[in-house]
mmCIF file with all atom_site columns, C-alpha atoms and ligand atoms in Angstrom:
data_model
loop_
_atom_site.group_PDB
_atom_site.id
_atom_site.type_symbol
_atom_site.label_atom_id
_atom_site.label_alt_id
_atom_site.label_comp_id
_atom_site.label_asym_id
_atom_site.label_entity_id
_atom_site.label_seq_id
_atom_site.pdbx_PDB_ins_code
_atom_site.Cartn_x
_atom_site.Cartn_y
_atom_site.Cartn_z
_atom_site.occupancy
_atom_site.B_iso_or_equiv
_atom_site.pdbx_formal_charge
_atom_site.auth_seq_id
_atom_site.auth_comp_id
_atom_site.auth_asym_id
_atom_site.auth_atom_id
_atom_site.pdbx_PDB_model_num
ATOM   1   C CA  . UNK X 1 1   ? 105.827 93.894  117.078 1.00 73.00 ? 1   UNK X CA  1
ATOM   2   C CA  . UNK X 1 2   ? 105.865 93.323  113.358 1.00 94.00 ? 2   UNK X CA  1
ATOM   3   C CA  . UNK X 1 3   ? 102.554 95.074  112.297 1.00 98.00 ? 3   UNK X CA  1
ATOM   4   C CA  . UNK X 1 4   ? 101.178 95.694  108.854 1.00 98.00 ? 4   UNK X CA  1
ATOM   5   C CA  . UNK X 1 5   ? 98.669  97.462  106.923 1.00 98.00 ? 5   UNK X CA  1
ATOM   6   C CA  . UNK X 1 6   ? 97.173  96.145  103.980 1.00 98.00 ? 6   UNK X CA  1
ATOM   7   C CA  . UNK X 1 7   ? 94.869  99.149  102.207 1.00 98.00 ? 7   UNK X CA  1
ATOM   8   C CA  . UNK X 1 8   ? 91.881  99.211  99.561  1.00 97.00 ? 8   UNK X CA  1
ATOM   9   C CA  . UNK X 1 9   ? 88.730  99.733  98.125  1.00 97.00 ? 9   UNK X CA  1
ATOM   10  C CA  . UNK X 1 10  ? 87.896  95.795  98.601  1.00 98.00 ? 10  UNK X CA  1
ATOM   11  C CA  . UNK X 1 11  ? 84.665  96.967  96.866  1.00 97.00 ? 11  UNK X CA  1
ATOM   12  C CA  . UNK X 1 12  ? 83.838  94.122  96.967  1.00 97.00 ? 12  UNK X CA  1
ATOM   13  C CA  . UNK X 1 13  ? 86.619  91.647  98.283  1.00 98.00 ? 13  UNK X CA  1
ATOM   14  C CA  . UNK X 1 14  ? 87.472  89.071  96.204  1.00 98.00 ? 14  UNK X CA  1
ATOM   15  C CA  . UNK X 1 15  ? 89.119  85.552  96.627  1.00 98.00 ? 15  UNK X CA  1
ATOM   16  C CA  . UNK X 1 16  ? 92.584  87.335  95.252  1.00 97.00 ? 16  UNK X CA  1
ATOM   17  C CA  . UNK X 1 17  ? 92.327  89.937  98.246  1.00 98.00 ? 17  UNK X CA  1
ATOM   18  C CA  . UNK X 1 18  ? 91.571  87.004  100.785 1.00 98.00 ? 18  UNK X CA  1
ATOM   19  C CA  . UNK X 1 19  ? 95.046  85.169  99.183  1.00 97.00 ? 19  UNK X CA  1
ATOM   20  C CA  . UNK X 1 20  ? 96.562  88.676  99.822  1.00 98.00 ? 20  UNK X CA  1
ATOM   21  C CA  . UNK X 1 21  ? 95.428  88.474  103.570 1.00 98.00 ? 21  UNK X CA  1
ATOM   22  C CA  . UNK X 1 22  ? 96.483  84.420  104.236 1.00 98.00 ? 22  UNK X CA  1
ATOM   23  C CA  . UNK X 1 23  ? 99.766  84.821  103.142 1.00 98.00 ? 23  UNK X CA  1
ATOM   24  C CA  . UNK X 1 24  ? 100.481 88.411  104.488 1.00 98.00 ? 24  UNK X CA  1
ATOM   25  C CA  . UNK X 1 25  ? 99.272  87.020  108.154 1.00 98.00 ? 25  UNK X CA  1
ATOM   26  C CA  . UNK X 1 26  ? 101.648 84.749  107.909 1.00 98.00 ? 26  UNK X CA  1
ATOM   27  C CA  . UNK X 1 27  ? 104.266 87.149  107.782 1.00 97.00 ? 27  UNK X CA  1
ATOM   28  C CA  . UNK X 1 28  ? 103.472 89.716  110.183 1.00 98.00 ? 28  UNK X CA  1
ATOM   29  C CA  . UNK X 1 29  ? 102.370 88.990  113.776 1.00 98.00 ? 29  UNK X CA  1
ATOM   30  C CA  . UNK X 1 30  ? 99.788  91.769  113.045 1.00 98.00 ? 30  UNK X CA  1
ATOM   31  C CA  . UNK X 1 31  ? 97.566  92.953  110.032 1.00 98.00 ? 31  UNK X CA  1
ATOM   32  C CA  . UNK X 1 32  ? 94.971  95.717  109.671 1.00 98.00 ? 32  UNK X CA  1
ATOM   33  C CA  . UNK X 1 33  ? 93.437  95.041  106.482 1.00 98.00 ? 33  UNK X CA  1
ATOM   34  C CA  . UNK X 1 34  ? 91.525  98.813  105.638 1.00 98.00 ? 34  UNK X CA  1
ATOM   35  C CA  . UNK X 1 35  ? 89.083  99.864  103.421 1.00 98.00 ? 35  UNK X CA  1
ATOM   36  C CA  . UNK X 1 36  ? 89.657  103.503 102.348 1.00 97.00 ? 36  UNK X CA  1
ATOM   37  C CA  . UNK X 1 37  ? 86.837  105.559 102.168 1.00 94.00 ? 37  UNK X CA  1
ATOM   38  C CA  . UNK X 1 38  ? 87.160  106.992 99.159  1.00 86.00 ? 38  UNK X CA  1
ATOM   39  C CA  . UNK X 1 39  ? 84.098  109.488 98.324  1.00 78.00 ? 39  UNK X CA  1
ATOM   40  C CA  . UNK X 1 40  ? 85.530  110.036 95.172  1.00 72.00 ? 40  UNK X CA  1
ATOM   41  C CA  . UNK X 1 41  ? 84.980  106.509 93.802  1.00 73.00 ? 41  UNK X CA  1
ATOM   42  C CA  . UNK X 1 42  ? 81.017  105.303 93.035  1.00 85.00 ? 42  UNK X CA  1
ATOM   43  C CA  . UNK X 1 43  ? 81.407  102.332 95.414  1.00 94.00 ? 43  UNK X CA  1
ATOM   44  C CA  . UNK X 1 44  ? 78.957  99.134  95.096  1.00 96.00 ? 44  UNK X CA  1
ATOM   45  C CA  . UNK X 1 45  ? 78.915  98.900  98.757  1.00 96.00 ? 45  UNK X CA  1
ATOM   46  C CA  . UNK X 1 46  ? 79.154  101.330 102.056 1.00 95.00 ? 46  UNK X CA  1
ATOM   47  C CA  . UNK X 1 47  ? 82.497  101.072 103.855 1.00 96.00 ? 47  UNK X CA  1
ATOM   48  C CA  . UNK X 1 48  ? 80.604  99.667  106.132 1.00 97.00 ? 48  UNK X CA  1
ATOM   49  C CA  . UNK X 1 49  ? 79.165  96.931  104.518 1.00 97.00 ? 49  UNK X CA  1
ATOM   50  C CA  . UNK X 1 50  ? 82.755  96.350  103.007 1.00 98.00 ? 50  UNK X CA  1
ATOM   51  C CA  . UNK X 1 51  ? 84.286  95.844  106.284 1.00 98.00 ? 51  UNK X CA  1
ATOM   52  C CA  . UNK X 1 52  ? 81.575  93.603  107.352 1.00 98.00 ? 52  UNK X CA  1
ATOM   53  C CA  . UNK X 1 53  ? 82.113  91.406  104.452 1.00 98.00 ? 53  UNK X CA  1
ATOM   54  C CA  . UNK X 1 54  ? 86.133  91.585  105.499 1.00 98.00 ? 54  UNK X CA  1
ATOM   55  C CA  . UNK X 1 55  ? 85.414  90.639  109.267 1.00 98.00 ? 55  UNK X CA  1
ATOM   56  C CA  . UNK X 1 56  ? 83.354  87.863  108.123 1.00 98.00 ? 56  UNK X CA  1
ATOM   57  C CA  . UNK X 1 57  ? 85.994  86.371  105.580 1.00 98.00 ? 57  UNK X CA  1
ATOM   58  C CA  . UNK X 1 58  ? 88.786  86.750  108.076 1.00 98.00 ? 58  UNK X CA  1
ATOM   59  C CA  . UNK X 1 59  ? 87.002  85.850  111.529 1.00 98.00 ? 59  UNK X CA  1
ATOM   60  C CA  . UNK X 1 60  ? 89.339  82.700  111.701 1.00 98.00 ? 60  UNK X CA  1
ATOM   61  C CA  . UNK X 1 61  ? 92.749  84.601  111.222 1.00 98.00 ? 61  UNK X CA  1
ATOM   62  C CA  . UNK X 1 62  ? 93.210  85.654  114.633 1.00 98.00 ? 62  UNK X CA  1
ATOM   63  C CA  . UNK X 1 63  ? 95.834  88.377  113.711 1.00 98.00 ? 63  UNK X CA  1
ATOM   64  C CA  . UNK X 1 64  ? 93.910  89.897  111.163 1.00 98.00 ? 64  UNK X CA  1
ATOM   65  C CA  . UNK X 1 65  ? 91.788  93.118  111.989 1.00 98.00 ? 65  UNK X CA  1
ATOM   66  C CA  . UNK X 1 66  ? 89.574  94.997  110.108 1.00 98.00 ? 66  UNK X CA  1
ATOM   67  C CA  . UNK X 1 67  ? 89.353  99.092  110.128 1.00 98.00 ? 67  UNK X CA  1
ATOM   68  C CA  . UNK X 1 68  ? 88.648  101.675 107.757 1.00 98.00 ? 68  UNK X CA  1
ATOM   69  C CA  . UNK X 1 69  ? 90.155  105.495 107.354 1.00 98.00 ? 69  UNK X CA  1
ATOM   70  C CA  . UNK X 1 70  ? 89.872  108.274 105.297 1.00 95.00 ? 70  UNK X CA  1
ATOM   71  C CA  . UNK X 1 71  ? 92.330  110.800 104.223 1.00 95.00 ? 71  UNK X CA  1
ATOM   72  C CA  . UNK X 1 72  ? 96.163  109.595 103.350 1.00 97.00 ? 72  UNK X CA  1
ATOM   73  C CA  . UNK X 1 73  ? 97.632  106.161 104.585 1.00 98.00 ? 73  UNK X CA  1
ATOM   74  C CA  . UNK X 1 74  ? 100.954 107.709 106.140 1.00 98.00 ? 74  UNK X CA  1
ATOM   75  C CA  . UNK X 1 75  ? 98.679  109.545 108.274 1.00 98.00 ? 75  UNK X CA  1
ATOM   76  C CA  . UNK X 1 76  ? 96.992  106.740 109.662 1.00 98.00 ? 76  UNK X CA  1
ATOM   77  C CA  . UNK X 1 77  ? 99.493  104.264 109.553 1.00 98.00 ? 77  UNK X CA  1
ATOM   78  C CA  . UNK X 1 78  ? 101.378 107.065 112.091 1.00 98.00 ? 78  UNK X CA  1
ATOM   79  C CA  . UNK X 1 79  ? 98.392  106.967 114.305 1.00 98.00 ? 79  UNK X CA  1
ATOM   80  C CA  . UNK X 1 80  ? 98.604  103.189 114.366 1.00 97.00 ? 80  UNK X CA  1
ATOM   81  C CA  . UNK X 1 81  ? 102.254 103.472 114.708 1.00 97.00 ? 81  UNK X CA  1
ATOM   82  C CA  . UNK X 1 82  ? 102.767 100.870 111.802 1.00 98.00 ? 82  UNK X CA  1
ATOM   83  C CA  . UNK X 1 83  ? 105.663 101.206 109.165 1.00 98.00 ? 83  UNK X CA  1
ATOM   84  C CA  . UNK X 1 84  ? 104.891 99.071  106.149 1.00 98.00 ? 84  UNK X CA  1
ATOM   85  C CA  . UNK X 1 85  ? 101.883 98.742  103.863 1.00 98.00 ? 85  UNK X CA  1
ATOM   86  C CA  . UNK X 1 86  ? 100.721 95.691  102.004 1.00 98.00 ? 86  UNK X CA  1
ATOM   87  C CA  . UNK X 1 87  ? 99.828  95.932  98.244  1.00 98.00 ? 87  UNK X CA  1
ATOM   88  C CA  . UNK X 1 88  ? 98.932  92.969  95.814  1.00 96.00 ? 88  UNK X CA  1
ATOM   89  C CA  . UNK X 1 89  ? 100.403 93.138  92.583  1.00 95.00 ? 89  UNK X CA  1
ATOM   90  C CA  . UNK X 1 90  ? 98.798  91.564  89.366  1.00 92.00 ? 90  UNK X CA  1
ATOM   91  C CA  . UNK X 1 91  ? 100.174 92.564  86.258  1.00 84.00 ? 91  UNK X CA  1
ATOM   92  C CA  . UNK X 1 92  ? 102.219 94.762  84.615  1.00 84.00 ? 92  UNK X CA  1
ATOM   93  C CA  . UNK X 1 93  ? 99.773  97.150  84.422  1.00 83.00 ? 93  UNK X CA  1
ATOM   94  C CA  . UNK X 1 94  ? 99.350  97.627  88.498  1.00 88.00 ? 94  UNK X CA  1
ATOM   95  C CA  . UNK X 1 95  ? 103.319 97.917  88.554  1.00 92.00 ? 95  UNK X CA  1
ATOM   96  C CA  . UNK X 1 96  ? 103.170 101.704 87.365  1.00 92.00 ? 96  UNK X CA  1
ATOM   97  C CA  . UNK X 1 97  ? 100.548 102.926 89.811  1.00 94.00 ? 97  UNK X CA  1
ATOM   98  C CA  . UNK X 1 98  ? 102.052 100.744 92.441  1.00 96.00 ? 98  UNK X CA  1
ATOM   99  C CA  . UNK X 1 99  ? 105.294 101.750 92.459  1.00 96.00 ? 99  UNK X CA  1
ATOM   100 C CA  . UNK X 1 100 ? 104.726 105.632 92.333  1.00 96.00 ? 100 UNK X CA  1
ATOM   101 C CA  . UNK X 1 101 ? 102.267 105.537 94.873  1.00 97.00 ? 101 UNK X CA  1
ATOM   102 C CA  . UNK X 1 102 ? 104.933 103.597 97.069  1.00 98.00 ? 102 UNK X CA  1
ATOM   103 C CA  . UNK X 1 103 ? 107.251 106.415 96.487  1.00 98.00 ? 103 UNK X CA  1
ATOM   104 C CA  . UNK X 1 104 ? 105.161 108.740 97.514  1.00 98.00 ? 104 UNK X CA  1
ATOM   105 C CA  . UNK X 1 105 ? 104.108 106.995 100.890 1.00 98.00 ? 105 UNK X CA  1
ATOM   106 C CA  . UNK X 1 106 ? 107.538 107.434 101.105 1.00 98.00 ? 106 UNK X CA  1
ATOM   107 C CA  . UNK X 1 107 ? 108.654 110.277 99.946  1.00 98.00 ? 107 UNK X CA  1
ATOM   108 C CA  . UNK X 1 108 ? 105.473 111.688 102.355 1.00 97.00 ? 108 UNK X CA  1
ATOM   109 C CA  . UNK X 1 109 ? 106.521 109.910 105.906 1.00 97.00 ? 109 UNK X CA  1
ATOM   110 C CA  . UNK X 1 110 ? 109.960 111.156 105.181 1.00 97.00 ? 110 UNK X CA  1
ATOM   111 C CA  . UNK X 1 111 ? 110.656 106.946 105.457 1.00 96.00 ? 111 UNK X CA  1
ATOM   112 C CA  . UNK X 1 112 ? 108.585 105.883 107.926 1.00 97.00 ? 112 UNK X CA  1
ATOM   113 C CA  . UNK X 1 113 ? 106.203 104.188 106.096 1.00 98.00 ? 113 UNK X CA  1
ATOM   114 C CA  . UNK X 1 114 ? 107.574 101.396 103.396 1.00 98.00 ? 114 UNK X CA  1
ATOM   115 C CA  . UNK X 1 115 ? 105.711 99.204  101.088 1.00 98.00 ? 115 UNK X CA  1
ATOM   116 C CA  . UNK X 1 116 ? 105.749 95.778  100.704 1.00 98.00 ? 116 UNK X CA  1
ATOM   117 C CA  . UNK X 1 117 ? 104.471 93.330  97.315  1.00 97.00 ? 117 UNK X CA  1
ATOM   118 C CA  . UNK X 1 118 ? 102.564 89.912  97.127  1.00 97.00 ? 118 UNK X CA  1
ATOM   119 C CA  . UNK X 1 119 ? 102.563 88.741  93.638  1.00 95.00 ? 119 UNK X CA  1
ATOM   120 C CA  . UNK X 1 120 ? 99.205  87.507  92.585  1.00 92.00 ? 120 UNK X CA  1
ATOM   121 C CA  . UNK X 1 121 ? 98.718  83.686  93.110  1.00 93.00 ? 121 UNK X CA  1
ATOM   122 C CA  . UNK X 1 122 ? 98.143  82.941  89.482  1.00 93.00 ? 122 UNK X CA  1
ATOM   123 C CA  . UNK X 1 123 ? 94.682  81.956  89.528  1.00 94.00 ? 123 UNK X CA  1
ATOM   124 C CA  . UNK X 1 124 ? 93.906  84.886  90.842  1.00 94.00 ? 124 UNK X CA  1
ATOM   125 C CA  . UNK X 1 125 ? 96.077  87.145  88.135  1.00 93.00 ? 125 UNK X CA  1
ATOM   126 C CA  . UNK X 1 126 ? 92.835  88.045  86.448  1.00 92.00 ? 126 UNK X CA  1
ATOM   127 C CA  . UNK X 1 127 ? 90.784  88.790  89.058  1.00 96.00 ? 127 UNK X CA  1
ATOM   128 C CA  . UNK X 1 128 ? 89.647  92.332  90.308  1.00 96.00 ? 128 UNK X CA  1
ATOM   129 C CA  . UNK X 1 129 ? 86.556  94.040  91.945  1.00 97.00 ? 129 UNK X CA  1
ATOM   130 C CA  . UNK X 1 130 ? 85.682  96.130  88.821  1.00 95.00 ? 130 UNK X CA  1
ATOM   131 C CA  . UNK X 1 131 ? 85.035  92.639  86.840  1.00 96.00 ? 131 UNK X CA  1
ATOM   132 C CA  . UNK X 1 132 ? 83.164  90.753  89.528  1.00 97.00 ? 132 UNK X CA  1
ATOM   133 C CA  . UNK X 1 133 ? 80.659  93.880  89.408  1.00 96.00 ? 133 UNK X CA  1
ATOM   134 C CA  . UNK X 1 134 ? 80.490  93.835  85.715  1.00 95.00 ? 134 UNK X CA  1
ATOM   135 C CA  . UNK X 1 135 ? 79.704  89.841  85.613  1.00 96.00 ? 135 UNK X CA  1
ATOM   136 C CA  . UNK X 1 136 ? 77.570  90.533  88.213  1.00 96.00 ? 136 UNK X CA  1
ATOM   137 C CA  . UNK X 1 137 ? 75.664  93.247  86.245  1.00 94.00 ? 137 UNK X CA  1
ATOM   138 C CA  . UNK X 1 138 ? 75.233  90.993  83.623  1.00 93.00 ? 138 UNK X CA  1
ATOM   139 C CA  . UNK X 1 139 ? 73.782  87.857  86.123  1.00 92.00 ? 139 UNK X CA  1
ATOM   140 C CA  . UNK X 1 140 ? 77.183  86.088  85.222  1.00 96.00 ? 140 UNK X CA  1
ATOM   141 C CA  . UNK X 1 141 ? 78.725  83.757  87.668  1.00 97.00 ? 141 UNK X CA  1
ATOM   142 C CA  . UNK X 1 142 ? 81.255  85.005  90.080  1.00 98.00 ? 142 UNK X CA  1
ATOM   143 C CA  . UNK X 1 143 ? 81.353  81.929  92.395  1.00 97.00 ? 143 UNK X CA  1
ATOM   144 C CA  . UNK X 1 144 ? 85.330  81.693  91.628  1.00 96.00 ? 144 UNK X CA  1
ATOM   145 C CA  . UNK X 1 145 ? 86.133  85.346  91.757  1.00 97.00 ? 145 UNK X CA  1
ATOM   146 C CA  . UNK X 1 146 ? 84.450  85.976  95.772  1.00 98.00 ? 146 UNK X CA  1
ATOM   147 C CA  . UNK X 1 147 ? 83.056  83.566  98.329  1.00 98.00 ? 147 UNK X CA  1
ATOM   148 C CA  . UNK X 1 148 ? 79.919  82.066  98.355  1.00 98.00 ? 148 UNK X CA  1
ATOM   149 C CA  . UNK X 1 149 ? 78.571  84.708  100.944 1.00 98.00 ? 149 UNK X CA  1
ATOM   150 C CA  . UNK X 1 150 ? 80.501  87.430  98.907  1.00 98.00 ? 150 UNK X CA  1
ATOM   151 C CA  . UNK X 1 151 ? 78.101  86.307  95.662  1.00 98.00 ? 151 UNK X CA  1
ATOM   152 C CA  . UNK X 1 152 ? 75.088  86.779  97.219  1.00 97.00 ? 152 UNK X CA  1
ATOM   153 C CA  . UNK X 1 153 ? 75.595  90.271  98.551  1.00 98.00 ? 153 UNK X CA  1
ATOM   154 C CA  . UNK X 1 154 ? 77.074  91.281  95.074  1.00 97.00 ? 154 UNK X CA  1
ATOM   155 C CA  . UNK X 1 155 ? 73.547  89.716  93.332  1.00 96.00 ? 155 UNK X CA  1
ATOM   156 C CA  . UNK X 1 156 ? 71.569  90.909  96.050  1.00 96.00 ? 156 UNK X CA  1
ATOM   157 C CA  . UNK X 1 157 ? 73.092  94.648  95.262  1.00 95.00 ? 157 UNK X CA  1
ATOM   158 C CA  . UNK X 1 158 ? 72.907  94.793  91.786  1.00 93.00 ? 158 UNK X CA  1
ATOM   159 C CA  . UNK X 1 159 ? 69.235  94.029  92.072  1.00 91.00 ? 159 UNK X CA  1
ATOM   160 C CA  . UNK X 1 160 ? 68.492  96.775  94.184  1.00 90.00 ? 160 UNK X CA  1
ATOM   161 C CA  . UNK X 1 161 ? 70.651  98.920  91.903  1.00 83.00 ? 161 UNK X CA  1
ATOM   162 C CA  . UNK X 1 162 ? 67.751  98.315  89.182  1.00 76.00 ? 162 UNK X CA  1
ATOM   163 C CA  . UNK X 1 163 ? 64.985  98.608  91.112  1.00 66.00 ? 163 UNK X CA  1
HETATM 164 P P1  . ADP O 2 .   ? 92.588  99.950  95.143  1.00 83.95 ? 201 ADP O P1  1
HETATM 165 O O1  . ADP O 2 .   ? 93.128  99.915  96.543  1.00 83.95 ? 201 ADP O O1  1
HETATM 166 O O2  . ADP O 2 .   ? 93.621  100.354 94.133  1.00 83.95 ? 201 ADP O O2  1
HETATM 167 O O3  . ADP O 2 .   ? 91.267  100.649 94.982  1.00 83.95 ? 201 ADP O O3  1
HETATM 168 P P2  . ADP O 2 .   ? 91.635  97.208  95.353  1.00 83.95 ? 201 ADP O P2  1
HETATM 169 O O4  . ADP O 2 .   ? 90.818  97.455  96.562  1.00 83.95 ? 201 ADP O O4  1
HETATM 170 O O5  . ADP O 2 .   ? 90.949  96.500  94.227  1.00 83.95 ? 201 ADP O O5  1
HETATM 171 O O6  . ADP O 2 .   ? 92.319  98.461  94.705  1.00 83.95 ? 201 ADP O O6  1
HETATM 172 O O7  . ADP O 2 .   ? 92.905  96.350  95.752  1.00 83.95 ? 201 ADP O O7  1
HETATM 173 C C1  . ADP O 2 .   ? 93.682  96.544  96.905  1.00 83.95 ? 201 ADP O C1  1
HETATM 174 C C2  . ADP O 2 .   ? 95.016  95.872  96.696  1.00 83.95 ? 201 ADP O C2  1
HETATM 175 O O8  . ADP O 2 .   ? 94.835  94.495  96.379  1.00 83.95 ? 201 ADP O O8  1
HETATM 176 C C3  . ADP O 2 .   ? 95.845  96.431  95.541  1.00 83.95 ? 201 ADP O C3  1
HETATM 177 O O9  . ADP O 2 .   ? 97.202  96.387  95.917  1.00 83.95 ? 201 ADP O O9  1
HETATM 178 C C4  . ADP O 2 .   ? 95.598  95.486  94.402  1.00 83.95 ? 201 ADP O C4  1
HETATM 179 O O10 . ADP O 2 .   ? 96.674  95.461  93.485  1.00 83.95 ? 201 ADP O O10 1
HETATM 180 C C5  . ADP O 2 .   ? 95.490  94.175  95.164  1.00 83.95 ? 201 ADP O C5  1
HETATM 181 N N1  . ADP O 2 .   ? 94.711  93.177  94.430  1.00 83.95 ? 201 ADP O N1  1
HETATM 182 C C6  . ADP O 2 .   ? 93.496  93.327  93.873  1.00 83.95 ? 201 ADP O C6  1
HETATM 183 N N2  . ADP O 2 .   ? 93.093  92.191  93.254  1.00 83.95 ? 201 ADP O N2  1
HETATM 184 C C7  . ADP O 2 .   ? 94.112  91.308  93.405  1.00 83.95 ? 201 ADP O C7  1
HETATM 185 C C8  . ADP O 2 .   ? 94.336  89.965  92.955  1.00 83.95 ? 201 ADP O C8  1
HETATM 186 N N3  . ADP O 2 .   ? 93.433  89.322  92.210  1.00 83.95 ? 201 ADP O N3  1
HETATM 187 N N4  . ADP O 2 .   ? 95.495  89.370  93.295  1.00 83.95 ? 201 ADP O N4  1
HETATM 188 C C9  . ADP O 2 .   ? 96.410  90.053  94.029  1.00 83.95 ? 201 ADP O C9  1
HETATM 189 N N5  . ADP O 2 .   ? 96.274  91.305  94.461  1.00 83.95 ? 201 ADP O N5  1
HETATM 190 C C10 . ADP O 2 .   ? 95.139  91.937  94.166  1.00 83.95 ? 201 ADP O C10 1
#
C-alpha cells in the first residue's frame, strides 16, 4: 500500500492546502492529511475545529483521512507505518525551512521516513494561513484564499476574538 502523510498547522486550511490534498490523492492510494498540535503556536482555531474543517473539505476524496498528533512526525508516521510525508512548497522562501526539516525527518528515522514536494499551483503561490487571518482581521475578503464554509468560520472567529 502506497500511504502518505501530508502534515500542518492548516490553521485555517486554505484553497492552496485543498490543491495540495487533490493532487497528492491522486498519487497515493492513501493520505492522512494531520494537523499538528502545536501548543507552541497561538492558533485561530482548536485542532479540533481544524480537523473538522479538513473532514468537511475532503468528505468526497474517499482516500483521504483526517487525524491529528502531537510530538515529532517520524514518530507517528512509525505508528502508522507510513514512509513519506507530503509538504507544499511556495516560494523560495519555504525552500530553506523545507528542505532542512526534510533532512532531519530523515536524518531522525535513520531513512524510514522521506519527503516528498508539490509545487504550488500558481494561483495559489501567494496564499498562506497567516494572510487569510490578517485579511480577515481587517473584514477583508478571503472568498479566493478558503472555501465558502472556510470564510465564515474565519469571520465568525475573529468576531469572537474582539468581543
Ligand atoms: P506549517 O505546517 O509550516 O505550520 P501550514 O499548515 O501553513 O504550515 O502548511 C502545511 C504545508 O502546506 C506546508 O508544506 C506548506 O508549505 C504548504 N502550503 C501552505 N500554503 C500553501 C499553498 N498556498 N500552496 C502550496 N502549498 C502550501
Amino acid at each position: 500500500m502506497n500511504a502518505a502523510i501530508y502534515p500542518g498547522s492548516f490553521d485555517p486550511m486554505t484553497l492552496g492546502h485543498l490543491d495540495i490534498i487533490k493532487r497528492a490523492a491522486r498519487m497515493f492510494d492513501d493520505l492522512t492529511v494531520s494537523v499538528l498540535d502545536n501548543k507552541a503556536k497561538n492558533a485561530l482555531f482548536s485542532v479540533e475545529e481544524r480537523v473538522s474543517i479538513l473532514k468537511e473539505a475532503t468528505k468526497d476524496l474517499d482516500n483521504v483521512t483526517v487525524d491529528s498528533f502531537n510530538g515529532l512526525l517520524i514518530d507517528y508516521a512509525r505508528q502508522k507505518g507510513v514512509h513519506i510525508s507530503v509538504r507544499g512548497l511556495r516560494a523560495i522562501t519555504d525552500f530553506e525551512y523545507e528542505l532542512q526539516t526534510a533532512q532531519t525527518n530523515r536524518m531522525l528515522s535513520k531513512g524510514a521516513l522521506d519527503t516528498v514536494f508539490l509545487t504550488t499551483s500558481l494561483e495559489y503561490a501567494y496564499l498562506s494561513s497567516s494572510s487569510v487571518k490578517e485579511i480577515a482581521a481587517f473584514e477583508g475578503d478571503i472568498s479566493q484564499c478558503v472555501p465558502g464554509f472556510v470564510a465564515e468560520l474565519v469571520y465568525e472567529k475573529m468576531r469572537e476574538k474582539k468581543l
